[in-house]
PDB file of C-alpha atoms in Angstrom:
ATOM      1  CA  UNK A  52    -103.105  91.433 -85.462  1.00 56.00           C
ATOM      2  CA  UNK A  53    -102.088  89.170 -82.010  1.00 70.00           C
ATOM      3  CA  UNK A  54    -103.905  90.906 -79.012  1.00 82.00           C
ATOM      4  CA  UNK A  55    -101.946  90.529 -75.747  1.00 92.00           C
ATOM      5  CA  UNK A  56    -103.975  88.378 -73.463  1.00 94.00           C
ATOM      6  CA  UNK A  57    -102.491  86.932 -70.068  1.00 95.00           C
ATOM      7  CA  UNK A  58    -103.794  86.164 -66.622  1.00 96.00           C
ATOM      8  CA  UNK A  59    -103.142  89.069 -64.020  1.00 97.00           C
ATOM      9  CA  UNK A  60    -103.059  89.516 -60.227  1.00 97.00           C
ATOM     10  CA  UNK A  61    -105.304  91.823 -58.643  1.00 96.00           C
ATOM     11  CA  UNK A  62    -102.820  93.379 -56.614  1.00 95.00           C
ATOM     12  CA  UNK A  63    -105.122  96.052 -54.599  1.00 94.00           C
ATOM     13  CA  UNK A  64    -108.480  96.467 -54.552  1.00 95.00           C
ATOM     14  CA  UNK A  65    -109.857  99.636 -52.452  1.00 95.00           C
ATOM     15  CA  UNK A  66    -112.814 101.722 -52.511  1.00 95.00           C
ATOM     16  CA  UNK A  67    -112.752 104.906 -54.583  1.00 95.00           C
ATOM     17  CA  UNK A  68    -116.044 106.070 -54.132  1.00 95.00           C
ATOM     18  CA  UNK A  69    -119.757 105.042 -52.922  1.00 95.00           C
ATOM     19  CA  UNK A  70    -120.534 102.091 -55.109  1.00 94.00           C
ATOM     20  CA  UNK A  71    -116.972 102.042 -56.874  1.00 96.00           C
ATOM     21  CA  UNK A  72    -114.119  99.744 -56.601  1.00 96.00           C
ATOM     22  CA  UNK A  73    -110.360 100.577 -57.841  1.00 96.00           C
ATOM     23  CA  UNK A  74    -108.555  97.516 -58.788  1.00 97.00           C
ATOM     24  CA  UNK A  75    -104.831  97.518 -59.715  1.00 97.00           C
ATOM     25  CA  UNK A  76    -103.869  94.756 -61.809  1.00 97.00           C
ATOM     26  CA  UNK A  77     -99.953  93.499 -62.080  1.00 97.00           C
ATOM     27  CA  UNK A  78     -98.437  90.468 -63.928  1.00 97.00           C
ATOM     28  CA  UNK A  79     -97.482  87.338 -61.506  1.00 96.00           C
ATOM     29  CA  UNK A  80     -94.033  87.301 -62.733  1.00 96.00           C
ATOM     30  CA  UNK A  81     -93.606  91.183 -62.547  1.00 94.00           C
ATOM     31  CA  UNK A  82     -93.286  91.018 -66.558  1.00 96.00           C
ATOM     32  CA  UNK A  83     -93.756  94.576 -67.531  1.00 96.00           C
ATOM     33  CA  UNK A  84     -97.586  95.389 -69.342  1.00 97.00           C
ATOM     34  CA  UNK A  85     -97.821  96.500 -73.008  1.00 96.00           C
ATOM     35  CA  UNK A  86     -98.059 100.179 -73.576  1.00 96.00           C
ATOM     36  CA  UNK A  87    -101.116 102.208 -73.644  1.00 97.00           C
ATOM     37  CA  UNK A  88    -102.069 105.548 -74.200  1.00 97.00           C
ATOM     38  CA  UNK A  89    -105.076 107.872 -72.710  1.00 97.00           C
ATOM     39  CA  UNK A  90    -108.662 106.365 -73.688  1.00 97.00           C
ATOM     40  CA  UNK A  91    -107.475 102.594 -73.906  1.00 96.00           C
ATOM     41  CA  UNK A  92    -109.883  99.846 -72.293  1.00 95.00           C
ATOM     42  CA  UNK A  93    -108.392  96.174 -71.643  1.00 95.00           C
ATOM     43  CA  UNK A  94    -110.839  93.351 -71.679  1.00 92.00           C
ATOM     44  CA  UNK A  95    -111.414  91.409 -68.459  1.00 94.00           C
ATOM     45  CA  UNK A  96    -112.838  87.992 -68.545  1.00 91.00           C
ATOM     46  CA  UNK A  97    -114.586  87.108 -65.413  1.00 88.00           C
ATOM     47  CA  UNK A  98    -116.093  83.565 -66.098  1.00 82.00           C
ATOM     48  CA  UNK A  99    -117.418  81.773 -68.834  1.00 80.00           C
ATOM     49  CA  UNK A 100    -119.971  84.017 -71.032  1.00 76.00           C
ATOM     50  CA  UNK A 101    -119.030  86.774 -68.248  1.00 83.00           C
ATOM     51  CA  UNK A 102    -116.333  89.341 -70.061  1.00 86.00           C
ATOM     52  CA  UNK A 103    -116.595  93.077 -69.551  1.00 89.00           C
ATOM     53  CA  UNK A 104    -114.277  96.199 -70.496  1.00 91.00           C
ATOM     54  CA  UNK A 105    -112.710  98.839 -68.454  1.00 94.00           C
ATOM     55  CA  UNK A 106    -111.046 101.813 -69.157  1.00 96.00           C
ATOM     56  CA  UNK A 107    -107.413 101.981 -67.999  1.00 97.00           C
ATOM     57  CA  UNK A 108    -107.112 104.970 -65.381  1.00 97.00           C
ATOM     58  CA  UNK A 109    -103.413 104.934 -64.081  1.00 95.00           C
ATOM     59  CA  UNK A 110    -100.147 106.063 -65.195  1.00 96.00           C
ATOM     60  CA  UNK A 111     -99.408 105.126 -69.105  1.00 96.00           C
ATOM     61  CA  UNK A 112     -95.899 105.724 -68.077  1.00 96.00           C
ATOM     62  CA  UNK A 113     -96.110 103.379 -65.460  1.00 96.00           C
ATOM     63  CA  UNK A 114     -96.001  99.457 -67.261  1.00 96.00           C
ATOM     64  CA  UNK A 115     -95.423  97.465 -64.088  1.00 97.00           C
ATOM     65  CA  UNK A 116     -99.643  97.724 -63.015  1.00 97.00           C
ATOM     66  CA  UNK A 117    -102.877  98.535 -64.750  1.00 97.00           C
ATOM     67  CA  UNK A 118    -105.554 100.424 -62.929  1.00 98.00           C
ATOM     68  CA  UNK A 119    -109.306 100.117 -63.241  1.00 97.00           C
ATOM     69  CA  UNK A 120    -112.410 101.168 -61.963  1.00 96.00           C
ATOM     70  CA  UNK A 121    -115.556  99.552 -61.627  1.00 95.00           C
ATOM     71  CA  UNK A 122    -119.015 101.015 -60.940  1.00 94.00           C
ATOM     72  CA  UNK A 123    -121.730  98.414 -59.059  1.00 92.00           C
ATOM     73  CA  UNK A 124    -124.752  98.172 -61.043  1.00 86.00           C
ATOM     74  CA  UNK A 125    -127.588  96.703 -59.405  1.00 79.00           C
ATOM     75  CA  UNK A 126    -129.745  95.775 -62.420  1.00 74.00           C
ATOM     76  CA  UNK A 127    -126.495  94.933 -64.443  1.00 69.00           C
ATOM     77  CA  UNK A 128    -125.726  91.763 -66.096  1.00 72.00           C
ATOM     78  CA  UNK A 129    -123.778  90.320 -63.319  1.00 76.00           C
ATOM     79  CA  UNK A 130    -120.273  91.738 -64.537  1.00 83.00           C
ATOM     80  CA  UNK A 131    -119.750  94.432 -61.980  1.00 88.00           C
ATOM     81  CA  UNK A 132    -121.461  92.111 -58.917  1.00 89.00           C
ATOM     82  CA  UNK A 133    -118.384  89.596 -59.798  1.00 89.00           C
ATOM     83  CA  UNK A 134    -115.990  92.404 -59.271  1.00 90.00           C
ATOM     84  CA  UNK A 135    -117.217  93.534 -56.010  1.00 92.00           C
ATOM     85  CA  UNK A 136    -118.275  89.996 -54.246  1.00 91.00           C
ATOM     86  CA  UNK A 137    -115.907  87.667 -55.702  1.00 90.00           C
ATOM     87  CA  UNK A 138    -112.245  89.188 -56.983  1.00 91.00           C
ATOM     88  CA  UNK A 139    -110.204  89.637 -53.928  1.00 91.00           C
ATOM     89  CA  UNK A 140    -106.883  90.820 -53.540  1.00 92.00           C
ATOM     90  CA  UNK A 141    -104.488  88.046 -54.511  1.00 94.00           C
ATOM     91  CA  UNK A 142    -106.835  86.274 -57.286  1.00 94.00           C
ATOM     92  CA  UNK A 143    -106.274  86.166 -60.892  1.00 95.00           C
ATOM     93  CA  UNK A 144    -108.198  87.554 -64.036  1.00 95.00           C
ATOM     94  CA  UNK A 145    -107.764  86.939 -67.423  1.00 95.00           C
ATOM     95  CA  UNK A 146    -107.512  90.132 -69.253  1.00 95.00           C
ATOM     96  CA  UNK A 147    -106.599  91.427 -73.077  1.00 93.00           C
ATOM     97  CA  UNK A 148    -106.045  94.197 -74.552  1.00 88.00           C
ATOM     98  CA  UNK A 149    -105.326  96.936 -74.637  1.00 95.00           C
ATOM     99  CA  UNK A 150    -107.886  98.866 -77.207  1.00 91.00           C
ATOM    100  CA  UNK A 151    -108.000 102.211 -77.800  1.00 93.00           C
ATOM    101  CA  UNK A 152    -111.048 104.111 -79.847  1.00 90.00           C
ATOM    102  CA  UNK A 153    -110.973 107.190 -77.895  1.00 94.00           C
ATOM    103  CA  UNK A 154    -107.873 108.090 -78.417  1.00 94.00           C
ATOM    104  CA  UNK A 155    -106.328 112.384 -77.277  1.00 97.00           C
ATOM    105  CA  UNK A 156    -105.765 113.706 -80.632  1.00 96.00           C
ATOM    106  CA  UNK A 157    -103.412 116.863 -80.263  1.00 96.00           C
ATOM    107  CA  UNK A 158    -104.747 120.160 -79.754  1.00 96.00           C
ATOM    108  CA  UNK A 159    -104.081 123.585 -78.403  1.00 97.00           C
ATOM    109  CA  UNK A 160    -107.365 123.315 -76.135  1.00 96.00           C
ATOM    110  CA  UNK A 161    -109.645 120.611 -74.657  1.00 97.00           C
ATOM    111  CA  UNK A 162    -113.059 120.740 -72.845  1.00 97.00           C
ATOM    112  CA  UNK A 163    -113.432 117.474 -70.771  1.00 97.00           C
ATOM    113  CA  UNK A 164    -117.010 116.199 -70.017  1.00 97.00           C
ATOM    114  CA  UNK A 165    -117.545 113.108 -67.609  1.00 97.00           C
ATOM    115  CA  UNK A 166    -120.419 111.682 -66.056  1.00 96.00           C
ATOM    116  CA  UNK A 167    -120.454 109.116 -63.145  1.00 95.00           C
ATOM    117  CA  UNK A 168    -117.749 106.431 -63.991  1.00 96.00           C
ATOM    118  CA  UNK A 169    -117.521 108.076 -67.009  1.00 96.00           C
ATOM    119  CA  UNK A 170    -114.233 109.903 -65.333  1.00 97.00           C
ATOM    120  CA  UNK A 171    -112.118 106.991 -65.854  1.00 97.00           C
ATOM    121  CA  UNK A 172    -110.884 107.317 -69.325  1.00 97.00           C
ATOM    122  CA  UNK A 173    -110.830 111.415 -68.680  1.00 98.00           C
ATOM    123  CA  UNK A 174    -108.549 110.436 -65.947  1.00 97.00           C
ATOM    124  CA  UNK A 175    -105.201 110.176 -68.187  1.00 98.00           C
ATOM    125  CA  UNK A 176    -106.029 112.551 -71.067  1.00 98.00           C
ATOM    126  CA  UNK A 177    -105.900 115.229 -67.991  1.00 98.00           C
ATOM    127  CA  UNK A 178    -102.435 114.042 -67.181  1.00 97.00           C
ATOM    128  CA  UNK A 179    -101.640 113.780 -71.017  1.00 97.00           C
ATOM    129  CA  UNK A 180    -103.148 117.349 -71.600  1.00 97.00           C
ATOM    130  CA  UNK A 181    -101.253 119.162 -68.717  1.00 97.00           C
ATOM    131  CA  UNK A 182     -98.051 117.349 -69.583  1.00 96.00           C
ATOM    132  CA  UNK A 183     -98.332 119.025 -73.337  1.00 96.00           C
ATOM    133  CA  UNK A 184     -99.017 122.352 -72.055  1.00 96.00           C
ATOM    134  CA  UNK A 185    -102.670 122.231 -73.562  1.00 97.00           C
ATOM    135  CA  UNK A 186    -104.940 124.561 -72.235  1.00 96.00           C
ATOM    136  CA  UNK A 187    -107.777 122.486 -70.459  1.00 97.00           C
ATOM    137  CA  UNK A 188    -111.069 122.482 -68.290  1.00 96.00           C
ATOM    138  CA  UNK A 189    -112.920 119.681 -66.896  1.00 97.00           C
ATOM    139  CA  UNK A 190    -117.033 119.624 -65.989  1.00 97.00           C
ATOM    140  CA  UNK A 191    -117.110 116.339 -63.801  1.00 97.00           C
ATOM    141  CA  UNK A 192    -120.838 115.367 -62.356  1.00 96.00           C
ATOM    142  CA  UNK A 193    -122.491 112.632 -60.466  1.00 95.00           C
ATOM    143  CA  UNK A 194    -125.350 111.651 -58.538  1.00 95.00           C
ATOM    144  CA  UNK A 195    -123.546 112.572 -55.140  1.00 96.00           C
ATOM    145  CA  UNK A 196    -120.403 113.665 -54.360  1.00 96.00           C
ATOM    146  CA  UNK A 197    -119.270 110.461 -52.445  1.00 96.00           C
ATOM    147  CA  UNK A 198    -120.779 108.487 -55.539  1.00 96.00           C
ATOM    148  CA  UNK A 199    -117.772 110.394 -57.701  1.00 97.00           C
ATOM    149  CA  UNK A 200    -114.580 108.829 -57.668  1.00 97.00           C
ATOM    150  CA  UNK A 201    -111.378 110.264 -57.912  1.00 97.00           C
ATOM    151  CA  UNK A 202    -112.266 114.177 -56.832  1.00 96.00           C
ATOM    152  CA  UNK A 203    -109.285 113.795 -54.083  1.00 95.00           C
ATOM    153  CA  UNK A 204    -106.810 113.061 -57.194  1.00 95.00           C
ATOM    154  CA  UNK A 205    -108.525 115.902 -59.615  1.00 97.00           C
ATOM    155  CA  UNK A 206    -107.873 118.186 -56.369  1.00 95.00           C
ATOM    156  CA  UNK A 207    -104.304 119.075 -57.753  1.00 95.00           C
ATOM    157  CA  UNK A 208    -105.815 120.666 -60.796  1.00 96.00           C
ATOM    158  CA  UNK A 209    -107.085 123.418 -59.128  1.00 96.00           C
ATOM    159  CA  UNK A 210    -110.131 125.617 -60.693  1.00 95.00           C
ATOM    160  CA  UNK A 211    -109.888 123.866 -63.966  1.00 96.00           C
ATOM    161  CA  UNK A 212    -111.745 121.116 -62.717  1.00 97.00           C
ATOM    162  CA  UNK A 213    -115.534 121.948 -62.017  1.00 96.00           C
ATOM    163  CA  UNK A 214    -116.837 119.245 -59.512  1.00 97.00           C
ATOM    164  CA  UNK A 215    -120.721 118.980 -60.006  1.00 96.00           C
ATOM    165  CA  UNK A 216    -122.835 116.884 -57.800  1.00 96.00           C
ATOM    166  CA  UNK A 217    -126.331 117.123 -59.296  1.00 95.00           C
ATOM    167  CA  UNK A 218    -127.639 116.819 -55.623  1.00 95.00           C
ATOM    168  CA  UNK A 219    -125.886 119.892 -54.983  1.00 95.00           C
ATOM    169  CA  UNK A 220    -125.744 122.285 -58.154  1.00 91.00           C
ATOM    170  CA  UNK A 221    -128.734 120.115 -60.605  1.00 93.00           C
ATOM    171  CA  UNK A 222    -127.530 119.129 -64.007  1.00 91.00           C
ATOM    172  CA  UNK A 223    -124.755 119.754 -65.830  1.00 93.00           C
ATOM    173  CA  UNK A 224    -124.218 123.233 -67.032  1.00 92.00           C
ATOM    174  CA  UNK A 225    -123.382 122.195 -70.646  1.00 94.00           C
ATOM    175  CA  UNK A 226    -123.862 126.102 -72.067  1.00 90.00           C
ATOM    176  CA  UNK A 227    -121.142 127.243 -69.750  1.00 87.00           C
ATOM    177  CA  UNK A 228    -118.776 124.654 -70.992  1.00 90.00           C
ATOM    178  CA  UNK A 229    -120.248 124.249 -74.878  1.00 92.00           C
ATOM    179  CA  UNK A 230    -121.747 128.107 -75.568  1.00 85.00           C
ATOM    180  CA  UNK A 231    -118.484 129.220 -77.464  1.00 84.00           C
ATOM    181  CA  UNK A 232    -115.744 126.391 -78.187  1.00 86.00           C
ATOM    182  CA  UNK A 233    -112.696 128.142 -79.813  1.00 88.00           C
ATOM    183  CA  UNK A 234    -111.379 126.791 -83.339  1.00 88.00           C
ATOM    184  CA  UNK A 235    -109.053 124.294 -82.340  1.00 92.00           C
ATOM    185  CA  UNK A 236    -110.587 123.056 -79.377  1.00 95.00           C
ATOM    186  CA  UNK A 237    -111.473 119.436 -78.822  1.00 96.00           C
ATOM    187  CA  UNK A 238    -114.589 117.913 -76.608  1.00 96.00           C
ATOM    188  CA  UNK A 239    -114.024 114.565 -75.104  1.00 97.00           C
ATOM    189  CA  UNK A 240    -116.842 113.357 -72.932  1.00 96.00           C
ATOM    190  CA  UNK A 241    -117.445 110.350 -71.277  1.00 95.00           C
ATOM    191  CA  UNK A 242    -120.834 109.299 -68.886  1.00 93.00           C
ATOM    192  CA  UNK A 243    -124.385 107.774 -69.544  1.00 91.00           C
ATOM    193  CA  UNK A 244    -126.020 108.176 -72.976  1.00 89.00           C
ATOM    194  CA  UNK A 245    -128.460 111.015 -71.825  1.00 91.00           C
ATOM    195  CA  UNK A 246    -125.295 113.217 -70.980  1.00 94.00           C
ATOM    196  CA  UNK A 247    -123.595 112.525 -74.245  1.00 92.00           C
ATOM    197  CA  UNK A 248    -126.407 113.228 -76.358  1.00 91.00           C
ATOM    198  CA  UNK A 249    -127.393 116.245 -74.820  1.00 93.00           C
ATOM    199  CA  UNK A 250    -123.393 116.960 -75.332  1.00 94.00           C
ATOM    200  CA  UNK A 251    -123.750 116.129 -79.081  1.00 90.00           C
ATOM    201  CA  UNK A 252    -126.792 118.560 -79.789  1.00 90.00           C
ATOM    202  CA  UNK A 253    -124.442 121.316 -78.638  1.00 90.00           C
ATOM    203  CA  UNK A 254    -121.255 120.614 -79.894  1.00 89.00           C
ATOM    204  CA  UNK A 255    -119.412 121.699 -82.949  1.00 81.00           C
ATOM    205  CA  UNK A 256    -119.219 119.236 -86.096  1.00 74.00           C
ATOM    206  CA  UNK A 257    -115.735 117.369 -85.943  1.00 83.00           C
ATOM    207  CA  UNK A 258    -114.816 118.874 -82.187  1.00 91.00           C
ATOM    208  CA  UNK A 259    -116.417 116.025 -80.419  1.00 92.00           C
ATOM    209  CA  UNK A 260    -114.891 112.735 -79.505  1.00 92.00           C
ATOM    210  CA  UNK A 261    -117.344 110.752 -77.030  1.00 91.00           C
ATOM    211  CA  UNK A 262    -117.420 106.579 -75.931  1.00 90.00           C
ATOM    212  CA  UNK A 263    -120.264 105.457 -74.771  1.00 84.00           C
ATOM    213  CA  UNK A 264    -120.625 102.540 -72.311  1.00 76.00           C
ATOM    214  CA  UNK A 265    -124.004 101.550 -73.728  1.00 73.00           C
ATOM    215  CA  UNK A 266    -125.149 101.313 -77.251  1.00 70.00           C
ATOM    216  CA  UNK A 267    -126.458 104.454 -79.212  1.00 72.00           C
ATOM    217  CA  UNK A 268    -130.570 104.009 -80.280  1.00 70.00           C
ATOM    218  CA  UNK A 269    -129.513 103.967 -83.863  1.00 65.00           C
ATOM    219  CA  UNK A 270    -132.278 104.378 -86.889  1.00 63.00           C
ATOM    220  CA  UNK A 271    -133.966 101.434 -88.437  1.00 61.00           C
ATOM    221  CA  UNK A 272    -131.813 100.050 -91.303  1.00 65.00           C
ATOM    222  CA  UNK A 273    -132.578  96.840 -93.965  1.00 69.00           C
ATOM    223  CA  UNK A 274    -132.254  93.265 -92.049  1.00 82.00           C
ATOM    224  CA  UNK A 275    -132.287  91.284 -95.412  1.00 87.00           C
ATOM    225  CA  UNK A 276    -130.216  88.662 -96.638  1.00 91.00           C
ATOM    226  CA  UNK A 277    -126.592  89.050 -97.711  1.00 94.00           C
ATOM    227  CA  UNK A 278    -123.288  87.066 -98.497  1.00 93.00           C
ATOM    228  CA  UNK A 279    -120.151  87.545 -96.917  1.00 94.00           C
ATOM    229  CA  UNK A 280    -117.012  86.324 -98.417  1.00 94.00           C
ATOM    230  CA  UNK A 281    -114.679  85.474 -95.704  1.00 94.00           C
ATOM    231  CA  UNK A 282    -111.295  86.041 -97.564  1.00 93.00           C
ATOM    232  CA  UNK A 283    -108.220  84.373 -95.295  1.00 92.00           C
ATOM    233  CA  UNK A 284    -110.905  81.721 -94.561  1.00 93.00           C
ATOM    234  CA  UNK A 285    -112.074  81.149 -98.212  1.00 93.00           C
ATOM    235  CA  UNK A 286    -115.444  80.768 -97.383  1.00 92.00           C
ATOM    236  CA  UNK A 287    -118.755  82.564 -98.784  1.00 94.00           C
ATOM    237  CA  UNK A 288    -121.595  82.363 -96.402  1.00 93.00           C
ATOM    238  CA  UNK A 289    -125.301  83.605 -95.882  1.00 94.00           C
ATOM    239  CA  UNK A 290    -126.012  85.955 -93.503  1.00 94.00           C
ATOM    240  CA  UNK A 291    -130.009  85.622 -93.003  1.00 92.00           C
ATOM    241  CA  UNK A 292    -132.260  88.445 -91.707  1.00 91.00           C
ATOM    242  CA  UNK A 293    -131.907  88.873 -87.930  1.00 89.00           C
ATOM    243  CA  UNK A 294    -128.667  86.988 -87.405  1.00 93.00           C
ATOM    244  CA  UNK A 295    -125.488  89.064 -87.183  1.00 93.00           C
ATOM    245  CA  UNK A 296    -122.173  88.548 -89.204  1.00 95.00           C
ATOM    246  CA  UNK A 297    -120.577  87.598 -85.630  1.00 94.00           C
ATOM    247  CA  UNK A 298    -122.976  84.444 -85.286  1.00 92.00           C
ATOM    248  CA  UNK A 299    -122.939  83.662 -88.986  1.00 94.00           C
ATOM    249  CA  UNK A 300    -118.907  83.606 -89.104  1.00 93.00           C
ATOM    250  CA  UNK A 301    -118.770  81.722 -85.726  1.00 92.00           C
ATOM    251  CA  UNK A 302    -121.188  78.881 -86.789  1.00 92.00           C
ATOM    252  CA  UNK A 303    -118.991  78.007 -89.674  1.00 93.00           C
ATOM    253  CA  UNK A 304    -116.129  77.728 -87.477  1.00 92.00           C
ATOM    254  CA  UNK A 305    -114.230  80.648 -87.970  1.00 92.00           C
ATOM    255  CA  UNK A 306    -112.861  82.260 -84.650  1.00 87.00           C
ATOM    256  CA  UNK A 307    -112.720  85.454 -84.010  1.00 88.00           C
ATOM    257  CA  UNK A 308    -112.610  87.707 -80.823  1.00 83.00           C
ATOM    258  CA  UNK A 309    -115.547  89.448 -79.564  1.00 83.00           C
ATOM    259  CA  UNK A 310    -117.112  90.443 -76.562  1.00 78.00           C
ATOM    260  CA  UNK A 311    -119.903  92.991 -75.611  1.00 81.00           C
ATOM    261  CA  UNK A 312    -122.236  92.186 -78.953  1.00 84.00           C
ATOM    262  CA  UNK A 313    -123.631  95.154 -78.788  1.00 85.00           C
ATOM    263  CA  UNK A 314    -121.370  97.387 -81.045  1.00 85.00           C
ATOM    264  CA  UNK A 315    -119.707  99.271 -77.908  1.00 84.00           C
ATOM    265  CA  UNK A 316    -116.458  97.814 -77.136  1.00 82.00           C
ATOM    266  CA  UNK A 317    -114.697  97.320 -80.527  1.00 84.00           C
ATOM    267  CA  UNK A 318    -113.259  93.770 -80.002  1.00 83.00           C
ATOM    268  CA  UNK A 319    -114.947  92.542 -83.191  1.00 89.00           C
ATOM    269  CA  UNK A 320    -113.414  95.541 -85.480  1.00 91.00           C
ATOM    270  CA  UNK A 321    -112.941  93.629 -88.930  1.00 93.00           C
ATOM    271  CA  UNK A 322    -111.278  95.102 -91.845  1.00 93.00           C
ATOM    272  CA  UNK A 323    -113.438  95.504 -95.017  1.00 94.00           C
ATOM    273  CA  UNK A 324    -112.268  94.523 -98.269  1.00 94.00           C
ATOM    274  CA  UNK A 325    -115.095  94.867-100.581  1.00 94.00           C
ATOM    275  CA  UNK A 326    -118.632  96.272-100.117  1.00 94.00           C
ATOM    276  CA  UNK A 327    -120.395  98.580 -97.967  1.00 94.00           C
ATOM    277  CA  UNK A 328    -121.044  98.156 -94.484  1.00 93.00           C
ATOM    278  CA  UNK A 329    -124.310  99.319 -92.964  1.00 92.00           C
ATOM    279  CA  UNK A 330    -122.979 100.931 -89.642  1.00 93.00           C
ATOM    280  CA  UNK A 331    -125.175  99.905 -86.278  1.00 91.00           C
ATOM    281  CA  UNK A 332    -121.854 100.844 -83.674  1.00 89.00           C
ATOM    282  CA  UNK A 333    -121.622 103.266 -81.072  1.00 83.00           C
ATOM    283  CA  UNK A 334    -117.363 103.208 -81.633  1.00 85.00           C
ATOM    284  CA  UNK A 335    -116.767 104.218 -84.762  1.00 86.00           C
ATOM    285  CA  UNK A 336    -116.584 108.244 -85.741  1.00 80.00           C
ATOM    286  CA  UNK A 337    -118.627 109.259 -88.062  1.00 79.00           C
ATOM    287  CA  UNK A 338    -115.758 110.089 -90.404  1.00 82.00           C
ATOM    288  CA  UNK A 339    -114.513 106.378 -89.731  1.00 86.00           C
ATOM    289  CA  UNK A 340    -117.683 105.090 -90.462  1.00 88.00           C
ATOM    290  CA  UNK A 341    -117.736 106.805 -93.683  1.00 88.00           C
ATOM    291  CA  UNK A 342    -114.689 105.691 -94.970  1.00 90.00           C
ATOM    292  CA  UNK A 343    -115.992 102.062 -94.884  1.00 91.00           C
ATOM    293  CA  UNK A 344    -112.897 100.768 -93.706  1.00 92.00           C
ATOM    294  CA  UNK A 345    -113.353  98.585 -90.946  1.00 94.00           C
ATOM    295  CA  UNK A 346    -116.809  97.519 -89.234  1.00 93.00           C
ATOM    296  CA  UNK A 347    -117.995  96.005 -86.084  1.00 93.00           C
ATOM    297  CA  UNK A 348    -119.448  92.638 -87.241  1.00 94.00           C
ATOM    298  CA  UNK A 349    -121.630  92.069 -83.767  1.00 93.00           C
ATOM    299  CA  UNK A 350    -124.138  94.501 -84.759  1.00 93.00           C
ATOM    300  CA  UNK A 351    -123.285  96.092 -88.569  1.00 94.00           C
ATOM    301  CA  UNK A 352    -124.624  94.650 -91.663  1.00 93.00           C
ATOM    302  CA  UNK A 353    -124.217  95.588 -95.144  1.00 94.00           C
ATOM    303  CA  UNK A 354    -125.604  98.249 -97.500  1.00 91.00           C
ATOM    304  CA  UNK A 355    -126.448  95.782-100.660  1.00 89.00           C
ATOM    305  CA  UNK A 356    -125.952  91.945-101.338  1.00 93.00           C
ATOM    306  CA  UNK A 357    -122.148  91.207-100.495  1.00 94.00           C
ATOM    307  CA  UNK A 358    -119.507  91.702 -97.978  1.00 95.00           C
ATOM    308  CA  UNK A 359    -115.593  90.729 -98.317  1.00 95.00           C
ATOM    309  CA  UNK A 360    -113.959  90.686 -95.045  1.00 94.00           C
ATOM    310  CA  UNK A 361    -110.590  89.919 -94.107  1.00 93.00           C
ATOM    311  CA  UNK A 362    -111.252  86.746 -92.255  1.00 94.00           C
TER     312      UNK A 362
END
C-alpha cells in the first residue's frame, strides 16, 4: 500500500489553549491533500529519529489544509518541544498518512468522552455525528478551563457538550454518562491512560472505541525465540528473545515503515499470512487481535514458533 508523503508548509500557528498549539498545514504548491475521515492521524517527521503522530482535527471536507494540535509536554521526548519552539509559520515539515485506527462507526447514538488533548480526534467526530442526525453528547475534561483546547468551537453545540475542568468540578463523572448505555449506542473516548482504563471498566462490551497516546500496560507473555518468514522478500529470520520483529526485519535490510516503536501509532501494521501473533499493541481492537490478520511488529510477537508475514 502506497502511503502519501510530502513536505507541507505551516500555514498558521496559533495558541489553542495554555500549552496547546494548533498548526494548519498546506501543500506548498496548493495541491489537494488526501481525503481523511474523523479519527485519522498523520505522522509528522520533525527530524532524525524524531517522529510523532497527531490527530487531524480540522474539517475533512477541506482538502486544502490539515489541522493538528500539539500539547507541550515538559517531560516528553522532544517532539512537542520542537513543535512549540522551532516550527514557525512558513516553515516546511514532512508528513505521512493519514492513517485511521479510530474510525467513527455508524450508529444512532454516541457518547463521546475526551480528556485534555484527547479532544483532537473527537472534534471532527462531533461534526460527523451532527451531520448524520445521530443523538450524541460529549463529556470533556481537563486540568483547568484555560488548558482545554477548542472550547469556543464546541460552544456551538450548546448543552450537548459538558465542559468539566478538574479544578472546578473534580474528576469526570463517568457514572452519569456510562451508567445506562442504551443498545446501539457507541462510546468513543480519547485521553490519558487512567481515564481510558476507567471508561473501559464501566463500558458495555462491544460499545467502546478508544485511542491511546501512551501504550497500555500489557500482561506478561512469552519472549522466546521464533522464526519469521518474509513472504515477499524470500527471507526466513530468527527473532531472538528480547528483540522485536521490527528490529530483526530492519537488521536484515528489509525496509518497513515504523514510528512510535511502542505499539500505539499503527504505522508498522503488517499482514499476517500464517501463524498466530502474540498481540501487545494498544491499537487493534479485541476483535481485530483475535482475527490475527495483522500485527504491530514493533511490539507484538508469536504464539508458537513461526510467523509468515507479508513483507
